[in-house]
XYZ file of C-alpha atoms in Angstrom:
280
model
C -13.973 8.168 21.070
C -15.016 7.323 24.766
C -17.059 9.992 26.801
C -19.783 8.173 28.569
C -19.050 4.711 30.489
C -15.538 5.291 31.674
C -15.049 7.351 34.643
C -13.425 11.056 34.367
C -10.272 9.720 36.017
C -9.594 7.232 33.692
C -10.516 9.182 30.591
C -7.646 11.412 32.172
C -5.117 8.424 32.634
C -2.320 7.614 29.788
C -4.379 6.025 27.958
C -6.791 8.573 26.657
C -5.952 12.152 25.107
C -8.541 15.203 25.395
C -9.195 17.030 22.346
C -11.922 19.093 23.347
C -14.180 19.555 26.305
C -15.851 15.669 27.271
C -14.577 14.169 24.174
C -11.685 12.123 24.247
C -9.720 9.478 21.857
C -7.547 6.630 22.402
C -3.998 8.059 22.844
C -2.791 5.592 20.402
C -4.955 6.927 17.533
C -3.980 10.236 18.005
C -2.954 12.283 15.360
C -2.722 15.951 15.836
C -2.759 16.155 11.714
C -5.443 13.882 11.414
C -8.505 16.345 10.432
C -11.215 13.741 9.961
C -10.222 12.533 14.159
C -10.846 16.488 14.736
C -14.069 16.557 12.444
C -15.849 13.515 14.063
C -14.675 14.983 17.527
C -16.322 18.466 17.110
C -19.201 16.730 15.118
C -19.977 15.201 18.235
C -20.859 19.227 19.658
C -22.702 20.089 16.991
C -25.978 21.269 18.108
C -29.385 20.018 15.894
C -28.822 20.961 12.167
C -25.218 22.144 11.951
C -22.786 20.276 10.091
C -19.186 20.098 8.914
C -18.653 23.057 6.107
C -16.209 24.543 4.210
C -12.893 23.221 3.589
C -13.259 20.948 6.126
C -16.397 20.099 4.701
C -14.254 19.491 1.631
C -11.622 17.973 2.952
C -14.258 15.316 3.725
C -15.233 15.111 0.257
C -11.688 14.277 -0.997
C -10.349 17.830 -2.135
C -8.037 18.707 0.968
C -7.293 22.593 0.678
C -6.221 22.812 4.320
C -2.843 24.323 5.830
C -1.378 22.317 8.171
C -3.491 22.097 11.761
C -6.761 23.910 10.424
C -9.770 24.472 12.466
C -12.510 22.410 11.793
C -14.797 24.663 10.363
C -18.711 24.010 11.130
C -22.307 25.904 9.846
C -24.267 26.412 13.519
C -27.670 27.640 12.877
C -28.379 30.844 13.813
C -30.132 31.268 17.443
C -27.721 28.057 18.626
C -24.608 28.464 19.630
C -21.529 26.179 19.804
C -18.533 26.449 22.406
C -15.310 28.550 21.431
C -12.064 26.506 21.046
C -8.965 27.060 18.985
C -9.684 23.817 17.286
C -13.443 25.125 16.264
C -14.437 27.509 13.360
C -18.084 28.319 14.002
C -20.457 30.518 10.843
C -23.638 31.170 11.885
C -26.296 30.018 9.550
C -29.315 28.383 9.193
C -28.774 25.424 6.616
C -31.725 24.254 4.023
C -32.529 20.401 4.669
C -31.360 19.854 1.195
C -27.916 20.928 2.347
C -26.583 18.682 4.162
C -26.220 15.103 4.533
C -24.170 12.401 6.285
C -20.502 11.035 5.628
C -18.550 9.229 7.906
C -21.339 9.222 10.218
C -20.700 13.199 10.256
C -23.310 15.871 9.265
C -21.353 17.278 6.669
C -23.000 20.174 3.956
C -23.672 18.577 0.658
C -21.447 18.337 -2.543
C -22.700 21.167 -4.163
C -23.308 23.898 -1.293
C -19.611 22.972 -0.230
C -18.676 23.783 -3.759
C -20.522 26.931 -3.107
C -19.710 27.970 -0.482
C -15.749 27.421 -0.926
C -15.993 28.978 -4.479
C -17.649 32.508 -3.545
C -15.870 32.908 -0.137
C -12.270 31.831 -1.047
C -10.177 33.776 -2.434
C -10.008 34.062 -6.241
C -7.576 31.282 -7.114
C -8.407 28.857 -4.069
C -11.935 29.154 -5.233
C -10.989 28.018 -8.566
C -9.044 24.982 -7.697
C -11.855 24.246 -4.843
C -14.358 23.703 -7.587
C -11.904 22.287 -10.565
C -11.443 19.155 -7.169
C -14.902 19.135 -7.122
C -15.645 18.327 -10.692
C -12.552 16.299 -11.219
C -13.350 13.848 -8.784
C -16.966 13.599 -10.179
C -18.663 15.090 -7.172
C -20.924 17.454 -8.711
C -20.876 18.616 -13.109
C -21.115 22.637 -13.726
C -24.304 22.635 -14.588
C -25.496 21.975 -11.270
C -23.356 24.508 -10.080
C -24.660 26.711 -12.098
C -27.912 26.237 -11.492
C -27.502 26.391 -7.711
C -25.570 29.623 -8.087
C -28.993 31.072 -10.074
C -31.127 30.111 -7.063
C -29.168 31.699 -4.917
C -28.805 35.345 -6.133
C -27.183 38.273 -4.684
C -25.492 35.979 -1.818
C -21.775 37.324 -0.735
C -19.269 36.271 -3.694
C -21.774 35.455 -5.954
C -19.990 37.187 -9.054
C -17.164 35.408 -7.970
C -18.390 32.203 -8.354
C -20.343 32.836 -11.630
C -16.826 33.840 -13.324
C -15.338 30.903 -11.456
C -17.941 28.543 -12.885
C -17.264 29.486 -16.382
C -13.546 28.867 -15.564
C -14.147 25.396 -13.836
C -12.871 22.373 -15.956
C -12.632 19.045 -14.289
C -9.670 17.948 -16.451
C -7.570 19.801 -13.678
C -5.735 17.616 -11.455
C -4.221 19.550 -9.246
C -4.631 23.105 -7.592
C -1.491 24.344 -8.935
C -2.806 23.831 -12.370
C -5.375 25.616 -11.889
C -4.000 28.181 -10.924
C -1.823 28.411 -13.612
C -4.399 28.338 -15.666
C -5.973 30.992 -14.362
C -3.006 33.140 -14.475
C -3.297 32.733 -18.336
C -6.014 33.598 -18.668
C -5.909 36.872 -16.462
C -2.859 37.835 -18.517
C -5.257 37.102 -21.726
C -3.354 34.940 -22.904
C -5.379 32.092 -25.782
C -7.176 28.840 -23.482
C -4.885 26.213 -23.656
C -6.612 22.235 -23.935
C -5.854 20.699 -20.886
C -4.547 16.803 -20.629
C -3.847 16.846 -24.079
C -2.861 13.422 -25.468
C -0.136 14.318 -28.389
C 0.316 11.442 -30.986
C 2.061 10.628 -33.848
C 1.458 11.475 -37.341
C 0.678 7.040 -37.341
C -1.342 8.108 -34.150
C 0.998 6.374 -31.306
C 0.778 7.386 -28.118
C 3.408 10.178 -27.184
C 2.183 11.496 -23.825
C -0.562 13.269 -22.185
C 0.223 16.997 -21.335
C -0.632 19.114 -18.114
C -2.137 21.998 -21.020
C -1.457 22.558 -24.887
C -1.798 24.900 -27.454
C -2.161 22.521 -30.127
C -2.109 25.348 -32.962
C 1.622 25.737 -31.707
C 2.556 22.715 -30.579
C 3.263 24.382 -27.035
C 2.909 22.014 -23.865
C 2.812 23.212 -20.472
C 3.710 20.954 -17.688
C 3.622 21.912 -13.847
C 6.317 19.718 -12.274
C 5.266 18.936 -9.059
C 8.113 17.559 -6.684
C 7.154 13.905 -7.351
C 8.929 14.712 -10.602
C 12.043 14.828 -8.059
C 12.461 11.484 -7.791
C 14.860 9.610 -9.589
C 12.413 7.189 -11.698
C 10.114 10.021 -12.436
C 12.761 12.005 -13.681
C 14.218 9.155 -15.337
C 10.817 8.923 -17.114
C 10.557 12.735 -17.836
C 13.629 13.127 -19.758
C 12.651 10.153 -21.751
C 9.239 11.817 -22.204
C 10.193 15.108 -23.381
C 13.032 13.769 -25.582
C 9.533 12.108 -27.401
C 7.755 14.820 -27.509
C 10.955 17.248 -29.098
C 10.961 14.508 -32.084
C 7.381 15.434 -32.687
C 7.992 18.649 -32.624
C 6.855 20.114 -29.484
C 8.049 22.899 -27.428
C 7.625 22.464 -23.715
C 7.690 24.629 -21.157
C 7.808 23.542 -17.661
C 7.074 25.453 -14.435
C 7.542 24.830 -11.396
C 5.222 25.960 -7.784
C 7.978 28.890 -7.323
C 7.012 29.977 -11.080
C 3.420 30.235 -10.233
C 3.688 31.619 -7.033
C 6.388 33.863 -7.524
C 7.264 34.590 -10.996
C 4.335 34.716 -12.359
C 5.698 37.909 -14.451
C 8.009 35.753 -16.097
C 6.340 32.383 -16.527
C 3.401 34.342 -18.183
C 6.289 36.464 -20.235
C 7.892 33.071 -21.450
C 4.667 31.605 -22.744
C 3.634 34.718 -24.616
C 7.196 34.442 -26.304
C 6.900 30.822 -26.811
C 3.465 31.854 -29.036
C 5.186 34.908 -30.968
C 8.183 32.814 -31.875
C 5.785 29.774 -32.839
C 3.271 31.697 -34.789
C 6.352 33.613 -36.609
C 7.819 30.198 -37.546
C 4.214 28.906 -38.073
C-alpha cells in the first residue's frame, strides 16, 4: 500500500491501482480475488475499535466461506461511522475489548466471537460448517463456545447457535460434509461416526471414511471433484474394492446430491440401513 509520500499524480500513474478512496496498491500485486489485499485495504479506514468480522473475519482465520468477490465485512462501533463503498460491509456495533485482536497487522474480531457471530447469523447449514472450520482447525473447542453463547443470552440467533453447538464436531473437513451431516440428521436418520478408520479383522489399515455406521458397515463418502482426477480415482477404485472385501457398503454422494437431491440421497441411506439391518 502507498498513500502518504508519493504525490496524487503518481499514485494515479500505471503503476498504482485504487481500490478505495486514498488507498492504493502496487498494480502488480493486484488481485481483484485476493480478499486479505481488500481486508488490509479497508482495515486501513477503520475508525478506533472496529475490526474485520464475519466471514471475512473468518476468512482470516483460515475457514474461507466467501462467494467469489465478497465485501469485506467490518464491526464499526456504534456513534462512528465508516464510508459506503461496494467493496465495504459495515454492522454497527460496539465491540467488547476482549473481542478483538490483531492478525496480519489487521484488527480482526477474535476466534470465538467470529465463531459466534457466523454461527447465529448464517443461515442454518453455513452456520454449521462455519463452526465445524472453526473447531477442525483447532481455533477454538465447544466448550468455549458454549460458554460464550451462555454469556451472551437472548442475542439474535442465539437458539440457532445453541442447536448448532450441539451439532459441531471438528472431525468435519469440509463444509459439504457438514452439511450432509446435517441433512441426516434433520431427516432423523441414526449419527453416523465421522473419519472412521475401518480395519481388518488382523487390524490392518483399510481406509478412513468421510462417516460410518459401524453397526452396518455403511460408509459415506462425499466425493469432492479432486476425486476427478485420474490418480485419485485411480486410488478410489482401489480403495473401495478394499473396503467391499471387508464387507462394507458405500455410498458415495456427490455436491449435486446434497444440494439437490437431497430427497434421494437421504432415501438411499435409509434403504441402505433397512436392507443392512434385515440382513444383519
Amino acid at each position: 500500500m502507498a498513500t502518504g509520500l508519493l504525490t496524487r499524480r503518481m499514485l494515479d500513474g500505471s503503476t498504482w491501482r485504487r481500490l478505495l478512496p486514498d488507498v492504493y496498491v502496487y498494480a502488480g500485486a493486484f488481485d481483484i480475488d485476493d480478499h486479505r489485499m481488500w481486508c488490509a485495504a479497508v482495515a486501513l479506514n477503520l475508525p478506533d475499535s472496529g475490526a474485520i468480522g464475519g466471514p471475512s473475519a473468518a476468512y482470516l482465520w483460515g475457514v474461507d466461506l466467501l462467494p467469489r468477490r465478497s465485501p469485506v465485512h467490518v464491526v464499526v462501533p456504534r456513534g462512528r461511522r465508516i464510508r459506503k463503498h461496494p467493496w465495504v460491509s459495515a454492522t454497527y456495533f460496539t465491540l467488547a475489548a476482549r473481542d478483538a485482536t490483531r492478525l496480519f497487522e489487521m484488527p480482526v474480531t477474535s476466534e470465538v466471537r467470529t465463531a459466534f457471530d457466523l454461527g447465529r447469523l448464517l443461515p442454518r447449514a453455513d452456520a454449521l460448517a462455519a463452526v465445524d472450520a472453526f473447531l477442525h482447525r483447532r481455533l477454538l473447542r465447544v466448550d468455549q463456545l458454549i460458554h460464550y453463547v451462555d454469556e451472551h443470552p437472548g442475542w439474535p440467533g442465539i437458539s440457532q447457535l445453541r442447536e448448532i453447538g450441539g451439532l459441531a464436531d471438528a472431525s468435519c473437513a469440509s463444509p459439504m460434509e457438514s452439511r450432509l451431516r446435517l441433512l441426516l440428521h434433520d431427516a432423523g436418520l441414526p449419527r453416523p461416526v465421522p473419519q472412521f478408520e475401518i480395519r481388518t479383522a488382523q487390524r490392518y489399515f483399510v481406509a478412513r471414511v468421510d462417516f460410518a455406521y459401524p453397526p452396518w458397515r455403511i460408509a459415506i463418502e462425499y466425493e469432492g471433484d479432486h476425486h476427478r482426477e485420474r490418480s485419485v480415482f485411480r486410488r478410489d477404485v482401489r480403495r473401495y474394492n478394499a473396503l467391499r472385501a471387508e464387507g462394507w457398503l458405500v455410498l458415495r454422494f456427490t455436491a449435486d446430491d446434497v444440494l439437490r437431491r437431497s430427497t434421494q440421497l437421504i432415501e438411499e441411506v435409509r434403504r441402505a440401513i433397512t436392507e443392512r439391518t434385515s440382513i444383519g
